[in-house]
XYZ file of C-alpha atoms in Angstrom:
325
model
C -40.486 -9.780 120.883
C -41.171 -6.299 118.652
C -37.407 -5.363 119.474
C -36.574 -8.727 117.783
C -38.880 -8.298 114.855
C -37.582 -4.467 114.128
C -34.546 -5.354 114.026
C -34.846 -8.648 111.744
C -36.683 -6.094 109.678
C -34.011 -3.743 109.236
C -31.492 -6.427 108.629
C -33.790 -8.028 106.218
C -33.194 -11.335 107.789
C -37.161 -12.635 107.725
C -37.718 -15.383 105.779
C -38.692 -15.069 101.765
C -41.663 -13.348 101.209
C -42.510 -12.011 104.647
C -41.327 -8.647 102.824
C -42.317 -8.607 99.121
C -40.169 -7.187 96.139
C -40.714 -4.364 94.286
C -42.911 -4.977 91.123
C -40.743 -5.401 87.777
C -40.545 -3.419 85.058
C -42.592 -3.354 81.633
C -40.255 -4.530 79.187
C -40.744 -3.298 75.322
C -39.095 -5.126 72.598
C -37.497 -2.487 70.093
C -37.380 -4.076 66.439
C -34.586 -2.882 63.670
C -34.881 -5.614 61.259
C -34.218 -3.932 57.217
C -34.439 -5.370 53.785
C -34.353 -2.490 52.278
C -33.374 0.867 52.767
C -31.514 0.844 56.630
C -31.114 4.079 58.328
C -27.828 5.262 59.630
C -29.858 6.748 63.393
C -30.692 3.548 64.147
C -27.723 3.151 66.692
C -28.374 6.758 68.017
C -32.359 5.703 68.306
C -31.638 2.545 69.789
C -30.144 4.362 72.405
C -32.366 7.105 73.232
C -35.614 4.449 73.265
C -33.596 2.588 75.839
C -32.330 5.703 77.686
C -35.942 6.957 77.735
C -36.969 3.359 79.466
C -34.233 4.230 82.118
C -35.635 7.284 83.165
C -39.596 6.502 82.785
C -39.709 2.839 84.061
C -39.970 0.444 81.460
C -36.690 -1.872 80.399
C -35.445 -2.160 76.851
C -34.541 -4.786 74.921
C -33.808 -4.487 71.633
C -32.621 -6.690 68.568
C -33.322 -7.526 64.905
C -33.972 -11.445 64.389
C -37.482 -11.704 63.628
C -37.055 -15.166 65.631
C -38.049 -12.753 68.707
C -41.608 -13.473 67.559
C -43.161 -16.207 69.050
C -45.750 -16.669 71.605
C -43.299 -17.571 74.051
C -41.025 -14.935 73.565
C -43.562 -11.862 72.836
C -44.986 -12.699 76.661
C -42.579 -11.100 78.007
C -43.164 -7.634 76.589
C -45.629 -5.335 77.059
C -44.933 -3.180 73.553
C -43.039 -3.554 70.722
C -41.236 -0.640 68.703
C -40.835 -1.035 65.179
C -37.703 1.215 64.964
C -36.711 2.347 61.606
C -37.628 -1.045 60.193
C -37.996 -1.290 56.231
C -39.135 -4.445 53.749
C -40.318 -7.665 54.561
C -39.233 -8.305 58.170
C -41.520 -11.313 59.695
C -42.128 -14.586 58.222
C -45.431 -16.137 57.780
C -45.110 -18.038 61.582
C -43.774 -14.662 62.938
C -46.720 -12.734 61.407
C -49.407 -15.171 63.003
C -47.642 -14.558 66.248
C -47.298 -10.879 66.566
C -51.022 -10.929 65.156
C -52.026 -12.875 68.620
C -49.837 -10.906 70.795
C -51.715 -7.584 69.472
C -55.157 -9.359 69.722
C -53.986 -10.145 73.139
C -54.358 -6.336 74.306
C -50.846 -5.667 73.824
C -48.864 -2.406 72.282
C -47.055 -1.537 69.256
C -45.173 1.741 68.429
C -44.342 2.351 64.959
C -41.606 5.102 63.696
C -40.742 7.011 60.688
C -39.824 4.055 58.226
C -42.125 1.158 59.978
C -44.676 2.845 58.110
C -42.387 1.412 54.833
C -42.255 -2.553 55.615
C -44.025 -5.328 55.285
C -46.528 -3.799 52.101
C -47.444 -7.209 51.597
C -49.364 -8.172 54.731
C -52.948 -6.216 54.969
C -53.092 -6.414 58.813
C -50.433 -4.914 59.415
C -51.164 -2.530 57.005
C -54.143 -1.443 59.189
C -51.895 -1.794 62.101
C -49.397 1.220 60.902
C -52.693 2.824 59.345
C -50.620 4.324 55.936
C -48.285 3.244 53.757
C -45.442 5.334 53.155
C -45.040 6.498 49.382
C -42.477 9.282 48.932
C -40.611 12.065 50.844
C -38.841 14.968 49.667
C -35.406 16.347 51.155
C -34.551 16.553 54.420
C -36.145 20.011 55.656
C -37.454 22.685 57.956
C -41.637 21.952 58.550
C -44.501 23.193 61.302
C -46.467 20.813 62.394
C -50.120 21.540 63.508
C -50.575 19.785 67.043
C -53.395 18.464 68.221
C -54.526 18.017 71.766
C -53.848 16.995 74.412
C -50.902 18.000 73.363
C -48.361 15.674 75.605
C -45.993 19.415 76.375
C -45.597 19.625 72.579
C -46.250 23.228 71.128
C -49.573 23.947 68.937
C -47.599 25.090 65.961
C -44.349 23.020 66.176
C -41.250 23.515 64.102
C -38.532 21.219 63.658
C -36.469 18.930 60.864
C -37.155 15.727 59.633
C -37.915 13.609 56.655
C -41.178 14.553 55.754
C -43.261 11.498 54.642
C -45.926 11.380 51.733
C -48.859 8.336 52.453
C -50.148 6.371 50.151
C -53.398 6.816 51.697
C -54.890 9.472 54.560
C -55.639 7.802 57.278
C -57.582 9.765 59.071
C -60.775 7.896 59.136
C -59.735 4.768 61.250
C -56.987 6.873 63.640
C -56.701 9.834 66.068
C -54.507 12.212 64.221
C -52.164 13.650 67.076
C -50.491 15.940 64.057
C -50.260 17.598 60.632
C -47.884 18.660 58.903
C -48.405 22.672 57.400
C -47.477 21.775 53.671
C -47.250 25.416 52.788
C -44.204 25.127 55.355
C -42.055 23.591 53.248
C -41.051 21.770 49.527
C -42.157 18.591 48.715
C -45.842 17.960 50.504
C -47.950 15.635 48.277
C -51.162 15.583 50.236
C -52.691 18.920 50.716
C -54.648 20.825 53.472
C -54.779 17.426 55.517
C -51.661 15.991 55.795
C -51.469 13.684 59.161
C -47.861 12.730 60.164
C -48.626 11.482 63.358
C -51.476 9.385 65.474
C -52.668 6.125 67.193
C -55.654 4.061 67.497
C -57.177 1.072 69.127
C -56.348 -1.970 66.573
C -57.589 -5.437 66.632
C -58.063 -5.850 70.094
C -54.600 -3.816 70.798
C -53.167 -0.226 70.592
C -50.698 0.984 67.881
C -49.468 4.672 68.016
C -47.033 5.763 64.765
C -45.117 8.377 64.204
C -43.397 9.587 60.806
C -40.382 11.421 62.439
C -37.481 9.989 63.287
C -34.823 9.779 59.859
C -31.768 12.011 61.409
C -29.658 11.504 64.219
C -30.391 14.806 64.994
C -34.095 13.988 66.203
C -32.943 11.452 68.819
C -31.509 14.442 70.631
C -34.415 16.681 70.356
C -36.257 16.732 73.875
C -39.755 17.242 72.553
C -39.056 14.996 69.664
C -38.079 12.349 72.660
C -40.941 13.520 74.406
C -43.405 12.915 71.392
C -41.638 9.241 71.302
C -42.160 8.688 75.009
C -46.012 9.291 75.119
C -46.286 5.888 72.097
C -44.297 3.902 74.024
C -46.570 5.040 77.338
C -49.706 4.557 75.252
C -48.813 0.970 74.120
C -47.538 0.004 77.434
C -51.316 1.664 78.351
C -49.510 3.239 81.489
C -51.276 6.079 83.090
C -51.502 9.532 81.412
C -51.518 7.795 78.090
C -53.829 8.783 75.031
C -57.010 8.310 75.446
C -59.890 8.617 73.342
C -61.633 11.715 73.598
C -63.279 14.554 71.584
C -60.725 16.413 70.088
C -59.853 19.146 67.643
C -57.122 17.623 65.322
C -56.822 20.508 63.284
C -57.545 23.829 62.057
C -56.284 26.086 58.769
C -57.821 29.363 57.848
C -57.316 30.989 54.950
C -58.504 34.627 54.192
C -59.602 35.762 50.146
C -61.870 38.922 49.671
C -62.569 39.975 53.549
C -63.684 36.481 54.231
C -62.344 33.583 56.318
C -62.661 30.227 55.380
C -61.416 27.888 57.859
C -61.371 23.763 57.629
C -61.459 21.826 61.131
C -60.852 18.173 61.198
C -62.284 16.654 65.054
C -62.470 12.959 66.444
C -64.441 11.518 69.661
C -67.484 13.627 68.425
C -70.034 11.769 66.348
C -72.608 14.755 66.275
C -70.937 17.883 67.193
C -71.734 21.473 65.603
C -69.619 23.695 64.797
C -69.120 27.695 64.800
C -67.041 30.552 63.475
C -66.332 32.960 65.609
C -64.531 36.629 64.067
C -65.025 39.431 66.864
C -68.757 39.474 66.766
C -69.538 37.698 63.948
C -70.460 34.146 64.209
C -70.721 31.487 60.826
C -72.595 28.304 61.907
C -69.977 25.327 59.865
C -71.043 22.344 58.176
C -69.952 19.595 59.999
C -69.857 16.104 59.310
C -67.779 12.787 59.150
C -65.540 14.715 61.151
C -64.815 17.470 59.498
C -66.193 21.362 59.186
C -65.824 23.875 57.062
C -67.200 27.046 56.331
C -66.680 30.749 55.205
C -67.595 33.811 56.658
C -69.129 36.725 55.386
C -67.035 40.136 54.470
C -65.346 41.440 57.632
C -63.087 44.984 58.071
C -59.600 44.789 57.414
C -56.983 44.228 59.679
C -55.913 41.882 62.077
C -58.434 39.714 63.874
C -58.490 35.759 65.610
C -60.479 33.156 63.456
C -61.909 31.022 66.379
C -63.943 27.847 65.916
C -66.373 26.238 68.660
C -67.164 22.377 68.891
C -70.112 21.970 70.682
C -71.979 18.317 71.572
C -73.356 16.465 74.554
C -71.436 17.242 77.342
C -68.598 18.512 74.833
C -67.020 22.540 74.738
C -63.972 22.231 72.571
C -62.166 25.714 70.789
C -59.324 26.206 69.229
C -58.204 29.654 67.061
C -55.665 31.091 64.836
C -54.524 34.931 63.619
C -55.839 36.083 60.383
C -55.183 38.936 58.529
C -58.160 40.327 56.457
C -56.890 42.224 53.638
């Protein structure tokens, strides 16, 4: 009798569901729909979303008839991508059904130009978290990385279409990165410029990035990389962003032997913070999340500005080289 049943086993003649089937995929929907301006990498970002599903278990499907959202249809995914979409894309029926699919506890990914469609419609608005207002050329920037840092670089330089927001959104997101405007021409928001970041959003969980414009990007592996952890934190697989005290931020500048440095933190709703120059420490003010502070005189040459965030249970640090002259 076991001889018999080893070798039905192995021959995988037992009736249905005495052995069960491997679990299926997460699917994510990836949107393209334009009205206005349409990118020429959307083929070549098509194609890397869905090569990056290959290789990290979720299917693609992809397509640009807003008819795709409907109760019925949206069930099936467990994220959708709006990929390089511009201008009024859903219709009023379309709208009311991605709202419920969101509400539902489902994902949404948002890149580079989704953050330049539908300005009409206030929810999704706070879905994308800024509106996109103007870029300059197509350039060399760092961007200032935030952790955890999904194997991206703390200071990371690359080119892309660097977006100006009509707003900063930084009070109802986690800012995963900001872009160094003294890095390049064309920055229109100053010493906080976020480029990059997710949040929890009615219910759901959107994630946004404003890279993406070149075909150029869809080749880059961290770029790729930076696209993969979105999709993972819609799809809320494991390993995905999670919300947690954080340094977002840090610039230090030096004028007259002093330091001033500007943090921006999130997770941390009463946190203190400290400057920390070889031996001399500068308690910051800290509030709304954001510190700041300045130190006193210090001796020339070539020290590390580091900042503590301290809280309940919380030990966060992050530094950067200064030059006091």
């Amino acid at each position: 009798m076991k001889r018999a049943l080893v070798l039905a086993l192995c021959l995988g003649v037992l009736a249905p569901g005495a052995v069960s089937s491997p679990a299926a995929l997460p699917r994510v929907l990836v949107f393209t729909k334009t009205t206005g301006f349409r990118h020429a990498s959307i083929p070549a970002a098509v194609q890397a979303v869905t090569t990056l599903g290959a290789r990290n278990g979720f299917d693609v499907d992809a397509t640009e008839d807003g008819g795709a959202f409907s109760d019925t249809n949206l069930a099936r995914y467990g994220a959708v991508v709006f990929l390089l979409t511009t201008g009024d894309v859903l219709d009023d029926v379309q709208q009311a059904a991605f709202q419920r699919y969101i509400h539902a506890g489902h994902g949404w990914v948002g890149v580079h130009s989704a953050s330049d469609t539908e300005y009409d419609w206030a929810w999704y608005g706070g879905l994308v978290g800024a509106y996109f207002r103007d870029h300059p050329a197509v350039q060399s920037a760092t961007l200032d990385v935030a952790e955890p840092r999904n194997g991206l670089p703390a200071r990371w330089t690359r080119t892309d279409e660097w977006y100006n927001f009509q707003s900063n959104p930084r009070q109802s997101v986690h800012v995963l990165a900001t872009i160094d405007e003294s890095t390049y021409n064309g920055g229109g928001m100053g010493a906080d410029h976020p480029i990059a970041w997710w949040h929890e959003y009615d219910g759901g969980r959107a994630w946004y990035t404003a890279g993406g414009h070149t075909d150029e990007a869809w080749s880059e592996p961290l770029f790729l990389a930076h696209v993969l952890s979105g999709i993972q934190y819609a799809l809320g697989m494991p390993g995905a962003a999670a919300a947690k005290p954080r340094i977002d931020a840090l610039r230090a500048t030096v004028k007259a032997r002093r330091v001033t440095v500007t943090v921006h933190y999130s997770g941390c709703g009463a946190c203190e913070a400290e400057l920390r120059i070889g031996r001399v420490k500068t308690l910051l003010r800290a509030h709304g999340g954001v510190a700041r502070g300045t130190s006193p005189q210090l001796a020339l040459g070539r020290a590390r500005a580091v900042v503590v965030l301290t809280g309940v249970g919380i030990r966060l640090s992050a530094s950067r080289p200064v030059v006091i002259r």
